[in-house]
XYZ file of C-alpha atoms in Angstrom:
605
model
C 131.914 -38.762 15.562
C 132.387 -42.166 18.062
C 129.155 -43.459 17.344
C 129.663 -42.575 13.319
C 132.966 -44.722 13.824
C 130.864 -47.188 15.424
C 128.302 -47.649 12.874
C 129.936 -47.993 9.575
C 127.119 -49.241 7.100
C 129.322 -51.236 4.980
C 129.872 -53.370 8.375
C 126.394 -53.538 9.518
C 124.155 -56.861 8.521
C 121.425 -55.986 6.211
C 118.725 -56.062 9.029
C 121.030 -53.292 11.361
C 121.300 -51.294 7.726
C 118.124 -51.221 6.929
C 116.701 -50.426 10.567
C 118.748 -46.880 10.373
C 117.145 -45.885 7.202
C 114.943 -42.260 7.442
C 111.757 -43.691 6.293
C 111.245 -46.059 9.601
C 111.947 -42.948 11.853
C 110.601 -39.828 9.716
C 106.971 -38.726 10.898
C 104.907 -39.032 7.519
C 102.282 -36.733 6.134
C 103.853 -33.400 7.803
C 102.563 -30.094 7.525
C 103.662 -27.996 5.528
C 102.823 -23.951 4.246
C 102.541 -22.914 1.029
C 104.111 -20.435 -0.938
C 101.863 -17.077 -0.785
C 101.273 -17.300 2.790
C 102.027 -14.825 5.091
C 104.305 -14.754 8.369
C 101.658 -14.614 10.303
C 99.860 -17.888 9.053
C 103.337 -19.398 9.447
C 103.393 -18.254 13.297
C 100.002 -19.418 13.895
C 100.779 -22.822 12.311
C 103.944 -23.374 14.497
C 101.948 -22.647 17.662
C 99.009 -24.539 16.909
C 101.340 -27.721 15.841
C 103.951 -26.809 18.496
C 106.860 -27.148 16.079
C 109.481 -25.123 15.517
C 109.769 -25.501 11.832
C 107.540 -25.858 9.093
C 108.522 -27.257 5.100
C 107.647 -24.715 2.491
C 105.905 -26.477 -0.607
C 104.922 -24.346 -4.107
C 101.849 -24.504 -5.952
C 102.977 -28.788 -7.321
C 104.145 -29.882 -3.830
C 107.417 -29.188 -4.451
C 110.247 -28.274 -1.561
C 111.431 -25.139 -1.867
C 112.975 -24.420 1.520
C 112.361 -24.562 4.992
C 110.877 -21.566 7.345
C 112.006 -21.791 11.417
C 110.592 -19.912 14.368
C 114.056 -18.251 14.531
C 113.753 -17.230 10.952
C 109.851 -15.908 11.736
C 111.246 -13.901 14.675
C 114.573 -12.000 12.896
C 112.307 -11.109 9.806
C 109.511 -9.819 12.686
C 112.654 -7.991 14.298
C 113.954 -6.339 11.236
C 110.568 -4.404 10.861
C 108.952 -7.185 8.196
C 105.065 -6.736 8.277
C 103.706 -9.635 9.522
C 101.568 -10.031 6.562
C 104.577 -10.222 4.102
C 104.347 -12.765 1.425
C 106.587 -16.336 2.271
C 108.402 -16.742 -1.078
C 110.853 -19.106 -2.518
C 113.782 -16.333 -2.798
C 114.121 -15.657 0.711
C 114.281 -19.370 1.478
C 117.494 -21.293 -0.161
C 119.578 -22.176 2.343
C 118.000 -25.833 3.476
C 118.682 -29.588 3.568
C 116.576 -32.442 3.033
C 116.780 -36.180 3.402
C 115.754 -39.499 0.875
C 114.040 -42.120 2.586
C 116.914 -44.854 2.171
C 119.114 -41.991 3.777
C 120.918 -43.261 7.271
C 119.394 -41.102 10.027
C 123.308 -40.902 11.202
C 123.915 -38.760 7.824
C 121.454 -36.443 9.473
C 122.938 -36.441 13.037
C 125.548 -34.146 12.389
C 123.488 -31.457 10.737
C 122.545 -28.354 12.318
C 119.079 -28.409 12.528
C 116.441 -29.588 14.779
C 113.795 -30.875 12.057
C 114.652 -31.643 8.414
C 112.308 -32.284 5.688
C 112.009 -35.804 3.485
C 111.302 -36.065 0.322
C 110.477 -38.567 -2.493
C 111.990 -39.140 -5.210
C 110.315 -36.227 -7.516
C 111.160 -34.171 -4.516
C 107.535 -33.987 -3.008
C 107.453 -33.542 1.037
C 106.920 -36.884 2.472
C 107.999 -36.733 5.923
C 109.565 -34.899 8.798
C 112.669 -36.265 11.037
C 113.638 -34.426 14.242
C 116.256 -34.455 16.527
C 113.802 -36.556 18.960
C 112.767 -39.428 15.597
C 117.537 -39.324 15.263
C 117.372 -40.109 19.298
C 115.250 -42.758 18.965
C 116.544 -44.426 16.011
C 120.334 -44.184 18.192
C 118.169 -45.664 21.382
C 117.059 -48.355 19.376
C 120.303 -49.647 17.340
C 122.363 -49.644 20.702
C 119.499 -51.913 21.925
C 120.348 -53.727 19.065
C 123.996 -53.578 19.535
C 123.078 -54.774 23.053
C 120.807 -58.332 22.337
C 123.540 -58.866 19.428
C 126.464 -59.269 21.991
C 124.063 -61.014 24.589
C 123.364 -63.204 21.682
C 126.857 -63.553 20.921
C 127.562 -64.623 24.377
C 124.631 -66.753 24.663
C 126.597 -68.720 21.606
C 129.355 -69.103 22.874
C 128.274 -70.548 26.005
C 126.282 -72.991 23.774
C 128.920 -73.624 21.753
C 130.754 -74.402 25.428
C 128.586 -76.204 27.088
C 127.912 -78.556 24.073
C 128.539 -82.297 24.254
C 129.178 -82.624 20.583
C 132.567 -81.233 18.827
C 132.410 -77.580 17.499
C 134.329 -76.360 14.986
C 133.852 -73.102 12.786
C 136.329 -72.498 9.583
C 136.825 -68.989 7.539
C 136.916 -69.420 3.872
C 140.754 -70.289 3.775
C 140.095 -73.216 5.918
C 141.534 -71.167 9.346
C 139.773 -72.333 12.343
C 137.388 -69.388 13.829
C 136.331 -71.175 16.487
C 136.922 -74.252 18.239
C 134.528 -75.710 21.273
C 135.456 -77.201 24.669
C 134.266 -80.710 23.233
C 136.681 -80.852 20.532
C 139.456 -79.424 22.776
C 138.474 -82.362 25.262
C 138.784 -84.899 22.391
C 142.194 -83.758 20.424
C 143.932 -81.907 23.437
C 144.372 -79.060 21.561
C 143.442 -76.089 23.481
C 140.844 -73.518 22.006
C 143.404 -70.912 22.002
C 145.859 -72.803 20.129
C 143.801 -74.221 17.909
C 141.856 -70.899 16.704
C 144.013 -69.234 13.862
C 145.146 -72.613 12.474
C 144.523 -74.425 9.494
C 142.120 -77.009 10.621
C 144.253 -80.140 9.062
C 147.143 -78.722 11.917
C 144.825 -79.920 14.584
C 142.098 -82.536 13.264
C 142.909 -85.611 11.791
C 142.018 -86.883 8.388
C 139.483 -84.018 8.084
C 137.973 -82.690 4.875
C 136.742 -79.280 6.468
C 138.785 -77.421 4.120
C 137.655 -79.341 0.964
C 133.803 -77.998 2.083
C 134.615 -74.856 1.766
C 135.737 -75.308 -1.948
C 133.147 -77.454 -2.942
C 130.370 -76.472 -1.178
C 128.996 -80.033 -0.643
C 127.845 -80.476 2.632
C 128.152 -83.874 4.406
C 126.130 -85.142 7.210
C 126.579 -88.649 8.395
C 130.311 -89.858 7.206
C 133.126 -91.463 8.715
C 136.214 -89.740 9.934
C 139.080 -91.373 11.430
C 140.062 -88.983 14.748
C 142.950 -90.180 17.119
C 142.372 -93.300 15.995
C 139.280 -94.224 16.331
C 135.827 -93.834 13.651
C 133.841 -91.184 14.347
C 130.358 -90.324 13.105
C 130.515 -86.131 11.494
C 128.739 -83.622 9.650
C 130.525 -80.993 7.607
C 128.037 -78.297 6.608
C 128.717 -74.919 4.298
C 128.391 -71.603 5.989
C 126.750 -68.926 3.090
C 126.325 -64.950 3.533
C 124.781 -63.366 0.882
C 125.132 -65.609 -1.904
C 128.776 -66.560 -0.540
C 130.573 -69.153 1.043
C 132.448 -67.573 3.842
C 133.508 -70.948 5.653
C 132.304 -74.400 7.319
C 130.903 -75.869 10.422
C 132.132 -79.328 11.606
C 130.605 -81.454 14.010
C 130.398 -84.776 16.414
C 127.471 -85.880 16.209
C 128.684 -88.941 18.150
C 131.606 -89.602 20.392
C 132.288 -92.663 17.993
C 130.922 -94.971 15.556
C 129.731 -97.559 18.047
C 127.070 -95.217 19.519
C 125.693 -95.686 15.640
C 125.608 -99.608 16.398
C 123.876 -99.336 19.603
C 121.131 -97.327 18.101
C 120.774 -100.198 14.988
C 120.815 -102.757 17.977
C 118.063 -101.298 19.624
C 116.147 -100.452 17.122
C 116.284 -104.091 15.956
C 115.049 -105.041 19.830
C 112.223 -102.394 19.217
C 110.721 -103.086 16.063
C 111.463 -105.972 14.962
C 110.718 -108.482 17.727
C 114.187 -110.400 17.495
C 114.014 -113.562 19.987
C 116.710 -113.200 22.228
C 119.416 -116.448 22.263
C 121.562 -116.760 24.721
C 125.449 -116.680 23.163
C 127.757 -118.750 23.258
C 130.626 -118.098 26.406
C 133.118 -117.601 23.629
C 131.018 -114.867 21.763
C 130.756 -112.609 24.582
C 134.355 -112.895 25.616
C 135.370 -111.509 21.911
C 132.539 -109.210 22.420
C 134.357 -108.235 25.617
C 137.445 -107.415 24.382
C 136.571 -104.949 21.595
C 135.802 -102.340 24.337
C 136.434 -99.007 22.630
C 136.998 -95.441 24.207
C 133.341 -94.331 23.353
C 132.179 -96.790 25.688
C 133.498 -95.462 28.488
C 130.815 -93.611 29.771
C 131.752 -90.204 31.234
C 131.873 -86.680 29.237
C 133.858 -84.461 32.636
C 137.386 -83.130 31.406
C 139.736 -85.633 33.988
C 138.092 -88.308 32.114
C 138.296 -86.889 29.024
C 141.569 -85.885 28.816
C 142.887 -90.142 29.871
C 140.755 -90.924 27.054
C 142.465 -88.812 25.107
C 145.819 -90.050 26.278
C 144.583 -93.145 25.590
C 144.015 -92.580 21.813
C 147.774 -90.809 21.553
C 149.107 -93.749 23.598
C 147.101 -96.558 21.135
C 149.043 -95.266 17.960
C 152.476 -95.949 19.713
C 154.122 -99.600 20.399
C 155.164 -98.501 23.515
C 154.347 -99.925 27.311
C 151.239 -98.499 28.815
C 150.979 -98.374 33.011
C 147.479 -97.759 34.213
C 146.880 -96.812 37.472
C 144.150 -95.781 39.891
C 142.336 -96.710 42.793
C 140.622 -100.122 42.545
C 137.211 -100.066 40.585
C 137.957 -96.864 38.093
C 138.077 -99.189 35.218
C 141.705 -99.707 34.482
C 141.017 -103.071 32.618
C 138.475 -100.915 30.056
C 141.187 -98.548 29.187
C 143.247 -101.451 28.592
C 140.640 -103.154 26.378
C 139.829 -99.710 24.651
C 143.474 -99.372 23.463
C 143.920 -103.101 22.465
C 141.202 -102.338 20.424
C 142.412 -98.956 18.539
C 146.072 -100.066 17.897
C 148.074 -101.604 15.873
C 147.621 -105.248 17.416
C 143.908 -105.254 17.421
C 143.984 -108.237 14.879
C 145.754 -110.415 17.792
C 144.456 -111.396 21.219
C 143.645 -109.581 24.248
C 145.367 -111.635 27.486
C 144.351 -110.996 30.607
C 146.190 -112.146 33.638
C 145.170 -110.956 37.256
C 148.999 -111.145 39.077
C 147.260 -111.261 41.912
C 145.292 -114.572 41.487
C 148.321 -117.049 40.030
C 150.638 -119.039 42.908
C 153.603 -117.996 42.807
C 154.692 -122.055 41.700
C 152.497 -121.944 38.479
C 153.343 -117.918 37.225
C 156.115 -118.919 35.497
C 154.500 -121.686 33.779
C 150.698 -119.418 32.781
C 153.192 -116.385 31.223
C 155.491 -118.505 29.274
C 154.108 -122.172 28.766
C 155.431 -125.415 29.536
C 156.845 -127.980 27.461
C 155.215 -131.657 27.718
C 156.328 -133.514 30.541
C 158.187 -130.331 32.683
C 156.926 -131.405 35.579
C 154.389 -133.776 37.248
C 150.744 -133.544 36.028
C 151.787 -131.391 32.779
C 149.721 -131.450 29.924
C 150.542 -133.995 27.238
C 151.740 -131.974 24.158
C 152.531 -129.000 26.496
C 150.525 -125.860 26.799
C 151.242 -122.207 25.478
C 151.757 -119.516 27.027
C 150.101 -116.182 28.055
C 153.004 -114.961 26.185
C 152.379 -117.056 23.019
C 148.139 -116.539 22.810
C 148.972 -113.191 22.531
C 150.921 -112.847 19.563
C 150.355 -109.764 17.294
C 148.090 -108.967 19.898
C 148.402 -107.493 23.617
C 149.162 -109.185 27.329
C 147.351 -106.746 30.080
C 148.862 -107.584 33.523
C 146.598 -106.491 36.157
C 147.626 -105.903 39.672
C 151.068 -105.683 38.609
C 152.560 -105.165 41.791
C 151.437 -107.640 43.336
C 153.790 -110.249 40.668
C 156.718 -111.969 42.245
C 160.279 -110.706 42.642
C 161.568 -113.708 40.743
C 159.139 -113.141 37.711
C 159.920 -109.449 37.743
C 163.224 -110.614 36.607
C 161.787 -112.842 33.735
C 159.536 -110.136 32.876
C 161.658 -107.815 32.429
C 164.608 -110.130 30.335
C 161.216 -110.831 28.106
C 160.468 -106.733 27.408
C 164.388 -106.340 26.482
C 164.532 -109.007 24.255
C 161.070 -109.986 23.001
C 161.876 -113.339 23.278
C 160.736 -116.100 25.607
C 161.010 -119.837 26.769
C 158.439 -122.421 28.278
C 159.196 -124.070 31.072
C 161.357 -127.784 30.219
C 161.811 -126.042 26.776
C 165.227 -125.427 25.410
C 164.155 -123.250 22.262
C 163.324 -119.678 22.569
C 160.149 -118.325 20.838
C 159.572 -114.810 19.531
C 157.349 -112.512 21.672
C 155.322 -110.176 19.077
C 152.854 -108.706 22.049
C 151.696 -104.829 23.350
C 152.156 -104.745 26.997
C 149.462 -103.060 29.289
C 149.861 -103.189 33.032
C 147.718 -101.784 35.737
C 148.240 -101.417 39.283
C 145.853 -99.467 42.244
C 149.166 -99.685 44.191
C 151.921 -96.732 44.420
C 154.792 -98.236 42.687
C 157.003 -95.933 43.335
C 156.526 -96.850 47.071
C 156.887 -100.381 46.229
C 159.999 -99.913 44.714
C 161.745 -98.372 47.729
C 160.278 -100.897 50.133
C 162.331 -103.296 47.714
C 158.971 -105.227 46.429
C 159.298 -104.040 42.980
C 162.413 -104.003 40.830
C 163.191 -100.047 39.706
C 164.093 -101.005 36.071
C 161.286 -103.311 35.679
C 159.464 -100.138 36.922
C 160.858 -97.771 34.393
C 160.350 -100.098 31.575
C 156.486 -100.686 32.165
C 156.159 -96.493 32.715
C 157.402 -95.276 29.172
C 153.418 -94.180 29.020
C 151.344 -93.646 32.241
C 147.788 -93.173 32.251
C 145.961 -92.140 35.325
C 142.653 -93.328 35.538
C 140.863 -90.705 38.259
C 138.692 -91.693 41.097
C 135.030 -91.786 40.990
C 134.890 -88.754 43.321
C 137.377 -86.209 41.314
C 135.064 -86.444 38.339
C 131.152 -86.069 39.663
C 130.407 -84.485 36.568
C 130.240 -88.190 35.312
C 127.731 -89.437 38.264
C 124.829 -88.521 36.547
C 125.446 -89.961 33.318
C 127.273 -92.990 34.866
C 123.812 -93.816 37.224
C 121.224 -93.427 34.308
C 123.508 -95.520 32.695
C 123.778 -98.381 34.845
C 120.306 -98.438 36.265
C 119.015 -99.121 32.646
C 121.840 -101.701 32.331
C 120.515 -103.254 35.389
C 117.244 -103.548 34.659
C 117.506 -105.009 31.503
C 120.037 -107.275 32.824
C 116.811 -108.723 35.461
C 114.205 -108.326 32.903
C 112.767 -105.486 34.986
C 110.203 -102.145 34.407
C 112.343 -99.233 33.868
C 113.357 -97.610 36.988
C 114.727 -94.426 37.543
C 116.542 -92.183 40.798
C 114.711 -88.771 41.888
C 116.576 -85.394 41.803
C 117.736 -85.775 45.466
C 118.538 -89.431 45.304
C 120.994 -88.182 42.262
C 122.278 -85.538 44.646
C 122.946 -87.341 47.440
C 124.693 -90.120 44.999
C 127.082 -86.502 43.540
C 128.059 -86.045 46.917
C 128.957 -89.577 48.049
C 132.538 -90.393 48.582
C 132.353 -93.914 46.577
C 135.525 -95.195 47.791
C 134.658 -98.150 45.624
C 134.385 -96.149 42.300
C 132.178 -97.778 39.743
C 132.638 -101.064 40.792
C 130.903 -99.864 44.325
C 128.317 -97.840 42.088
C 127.266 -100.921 39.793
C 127.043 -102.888 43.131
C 124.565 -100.571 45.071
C 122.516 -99.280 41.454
C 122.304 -103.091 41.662
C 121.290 -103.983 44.755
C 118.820 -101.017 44.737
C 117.168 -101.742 41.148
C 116.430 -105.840 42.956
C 115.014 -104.625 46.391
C 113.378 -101.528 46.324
C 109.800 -102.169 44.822
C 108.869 -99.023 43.722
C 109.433 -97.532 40.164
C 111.226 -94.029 41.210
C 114.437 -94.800 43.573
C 114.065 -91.952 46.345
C 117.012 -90.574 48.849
C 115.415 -92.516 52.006
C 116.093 -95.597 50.220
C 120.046 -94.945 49.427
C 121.201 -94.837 53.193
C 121.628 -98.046 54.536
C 123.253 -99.152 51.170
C 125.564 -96.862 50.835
C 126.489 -96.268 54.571
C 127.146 -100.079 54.623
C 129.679 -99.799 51.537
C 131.100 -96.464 53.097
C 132.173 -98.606 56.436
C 133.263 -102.098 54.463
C 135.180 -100.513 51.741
C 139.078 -99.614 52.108
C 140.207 -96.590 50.709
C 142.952 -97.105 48.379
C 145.770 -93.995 48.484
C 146.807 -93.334 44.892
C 149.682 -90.357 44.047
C 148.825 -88.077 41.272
C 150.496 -88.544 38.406
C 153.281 -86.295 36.878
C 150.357 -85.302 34.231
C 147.747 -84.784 36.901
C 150.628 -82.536 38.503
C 150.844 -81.034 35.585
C 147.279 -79.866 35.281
C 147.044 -78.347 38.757
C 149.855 -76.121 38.480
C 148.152 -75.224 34.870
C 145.152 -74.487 36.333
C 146.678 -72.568 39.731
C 148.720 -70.145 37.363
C 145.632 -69.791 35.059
C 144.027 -68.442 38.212
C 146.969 -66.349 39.199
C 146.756 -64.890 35.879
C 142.793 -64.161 35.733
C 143.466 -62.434 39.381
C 146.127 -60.271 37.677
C 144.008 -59.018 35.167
C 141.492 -58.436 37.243
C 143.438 -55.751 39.700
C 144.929 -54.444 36.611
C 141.974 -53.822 35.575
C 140.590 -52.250 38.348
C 137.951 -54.733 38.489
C 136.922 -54.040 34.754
C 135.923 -57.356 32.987
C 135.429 -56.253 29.711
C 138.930 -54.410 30.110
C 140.254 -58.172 31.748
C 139.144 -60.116 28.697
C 141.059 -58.231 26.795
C 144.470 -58.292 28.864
C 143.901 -61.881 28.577
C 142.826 -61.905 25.483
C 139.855 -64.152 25.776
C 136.217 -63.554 25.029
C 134.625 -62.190 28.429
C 131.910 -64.890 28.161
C 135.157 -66.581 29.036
C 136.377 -65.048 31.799
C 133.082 -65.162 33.264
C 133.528 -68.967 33.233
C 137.045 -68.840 34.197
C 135.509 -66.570 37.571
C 133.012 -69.257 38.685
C 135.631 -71.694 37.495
C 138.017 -71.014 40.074
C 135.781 -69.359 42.468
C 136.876 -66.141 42.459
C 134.600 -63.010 43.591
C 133.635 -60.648 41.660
């Protein structure tokens, strides 16, 4: 009765169906005894054959019933000669089987062998309890590689670099990969059971499955920024039961970079070195895709990037020195609303404290001695419609703090020896690899000049919290290198990439781009091996400062996310008894899932 539960045909896929029919289990050709034989050639027959059971077939080949070894012995015991005639009359009560017939329609009968017949009813076959054993052997093997299989999807589906997502007929998500969690910040298990407009921007998903028309190749506007997706059709039997999105790319500019190298490739452009101009606009129209790095800290700032872009609002980056702060910054100047305008840079760091006022604001002509005739503008005024990044941040005077700040309230400003007031129309961005916080109650850093920059903060993580990204971030900069020096392709061997994961890099990328350089000019040899890292490395180890950074409230966040994730997964488990398939489902999760979650967190099984 459980396994008849279990095996519904209307639920089975036509391959499981058809593999339970009689005909692939029945043994053909059986023998059979004819009507006008006696007992006694039935008896022989069984013994000879070693069956138990034996079809009883008239003069045309007909069924007509079914004669057992139990039957052979009552008839013997009730005084029957055992040369009395086997007729039709004494032989009614039987069953038989059609070949299309589910061996599980025969499981519950009470007999050991049952005849199959065609469809004149002509003997064709034989099915015993041992052919009904190995049909059930077979389909739980089936049952088996089909939830291995499942598993070994969804850990594909998991472990894929592109974004997944699978919609039902209605346009509901089904499911929904790591990837695009990663990229939208949705979470798999709020996403799945949602229409799929709730959680992706701008997509069409649910127009595919009413029109059928797949798509492969268009543009789709994500978190603002143009990304490269197909949209394919899902059909079962003649119907369309839902869709199948997908990132092919992490963003449109991956498409350029393949044109551009194709172009190198085939056709033989002459290289020309550009103007200083050119690659400073080239400069600033970083976007988020090239950002190299795929691990989930990383992921999840880009993502806060995107959310951050669409807002007016002040952005604070911070991080230890050489995460890339100043990319971020680019990356959003270039997906918001003031990407038409400039992108300023000024290093607060590198300006004298006489001439700050003076490079922010602008001067009028004739402010002071050695002043520009006609005056100069502003960091201020280049910037208009467009976005002022002030790295090292902390490090700007008291004095201008209070300038700055009277500038953010009232987005308006003055040059220096002027007496009119210009409109300030500019996105601020600030970085710092200092703790500002700190700064601010060591009295170095006004507290409402502190507040105002940190409406949105974006941590950018250190080199060493994300060594997922080391591999990707080496292959990428070696090749950079090289072509940079005009150089054969080089490349690092498996334990020179290892001993890179497990380096500290207190420098972050800049430190890595320094020593992938510095490697790529003096070793000679085409593969980069681990006996030529140490005395590079070691040397940056002992000359580079480490830079403390505190966590930020959203990095907080995460790790008491993560710690009660565990706690829960640990529950589970003792309620469980140790059960994982009985886990899963207190958790309700997939247990390819908690699998991951266990080597996730480290916990013992």
């Amino acid at each position: 009765m459980l396994m008849e539960g279990l095996i519904d045909n209307e639920n089975l896929g036509l391959g499981q169906a058809e593999l339970l029919q009689v005909k692939h289990w029945m043994t053909p050709n059986p023998h059979c005894i004819r009507i006008g034989q006696t007992l006694q050639d039935a008896g022989e027959m069984m013994n000879r054959l070693n069956v138990d059971s034996l079809p009883i077939i008239d003069e045309q080949d007909y069924l007509v019933g079914m004669i057992t070894l139990r039957k052979l012995l009552s008839s013997i015991l009730k005084g029957q000669d055992k040369d009395t005639i086997i007729s039709r009359i004494s032989n009614r009560n039987y069953v038989s089987l059609k070949r299309d017939d589910s061996i599980f329609s025969a499981a519950a009968l009470p007999y050991s062998q049952i005849p199959v017949i065609d469809e004149e009813e002509k003997v064709i076959g034989i099915l015993t309890v041992r052919d009904i054993n190995d049909g059930y052997s077979r389909f739980i093997h089936m049952l088996k590689q089909k939830e291995h299989s499942a598993d070994v999807l969804q850990i594909i589906l998991e472990r894929a670099y592109e974004g997944i997502v699978v919609v039902d007929k209605f346009g509901m998500i089904m499911e929904f990969n790591e990837a695009y969690s990663r990229f939208t910040g949705v979470s798999r298990e709020d996403a799945i059971g949602r229409h799929v407009t709730e959680v992706i921007d701008n997509t069409h998903l649910h127009l595919t499955v009413k029109t059928a028309t797949p798509e492969r190749g268009v543009i789709q506007r994500i978190q603002c920024q143009d990304m490269v997706v197909h949209r394919i059709p899902i059909w079962d039997k003649g119907e369309l039961v839902g869709a199948i999105g997908m990132l092919i790319f992490e963003g449109v500019t991956e498409v350029y970079k393949l044109y551009e190298s194709l172009q190198r490739n085939y056709m033989h452009v002459e290289r020309k070195e550009q103007p200083l101009t050119v690659k400073l606009e080239e400069d600033s129209r970083m976007t988020l895709d090239q950002i190299v790095g795929t691990s989930p800290e990383i992921s999840e700032v880009k993502r806060l990037a995107r959310r951050s872009a669409r807002t007016l609002a002040t952005v604070l980056i911070t991080g230890e020195s050489g995460t890339g702060k100043e990319m971020f910054a680019k990356s959003i100047h270039h997906i918001s609303p003031f990407s038409n305008g400039r992108f300023i840079s000024v290093n607060c760091g590198a300006i004298p404290e006489a001439l700050f006022e003076s490079e922010l604001f602008g001067y009028e002509e004739g402010a002071f001695t050695g002043a520009s005739k006609g005056g100069k503008q502003g960091k201020f005024e280049l910037a208009h419609n467009g976005t002022v990044f002030l790295d090292e941040v902390a490090e700007m005077p008291i004095m201008m703090q209070t300038k700055l700040l009277r500038v953010l309230q009232e987005k308006e400003a003055e040059r220096v020896g002027g007496i009119q007031k210009y409109r300030v129309n500019a996105r601020i961005i600030a970085a710092t690899n200092r703790n500002l916080k700190e700064r601010v109650r060591e009295g170095l850093f006004r507290e409402d000049l502190f507040y105002r920059l940190n409406i949105i903060e974006l941590f950018v993580p250190p080199l060493r919290e994300r060594r997922q990204d080391i591999p990707i971030l080496l292959s990428y900069y070696l090749k950079a290198v090289c072509e940079k020096y005009d150089l054969p392709k080089k490349s690092f061997s498996p334990q020179a990439i290892a001993a890179f994961i497990h380096y500290e890099w207190q420098g972050n990328i800049r430190e890595m781009v320094n020593v992938v350089e510095r490697l790529v000019t003096l070793v000679d040899s085409q593969t980069i091996e681990e006996h030529h890292l140490h005395r590079f490395i070691k040397e940056e180890s002992e000359t580079q400062p480490v830079t403390y950074q505190q966590p930020s409230l959203m990095e907080t966040a995460r790790d008491l996310g993560r710690q009660k994730e565990k706690e829960l997964v640990i529950r589970a488990l003792r309620d469980a008894l140790g059960n994982k398939k009985k886990a899963a489902e207190l958790l309700g999760i997939h247990r390819t899932t908690l699998y991951q979650k266990l080597k996730k967190y480290n916990i013992p099984v």
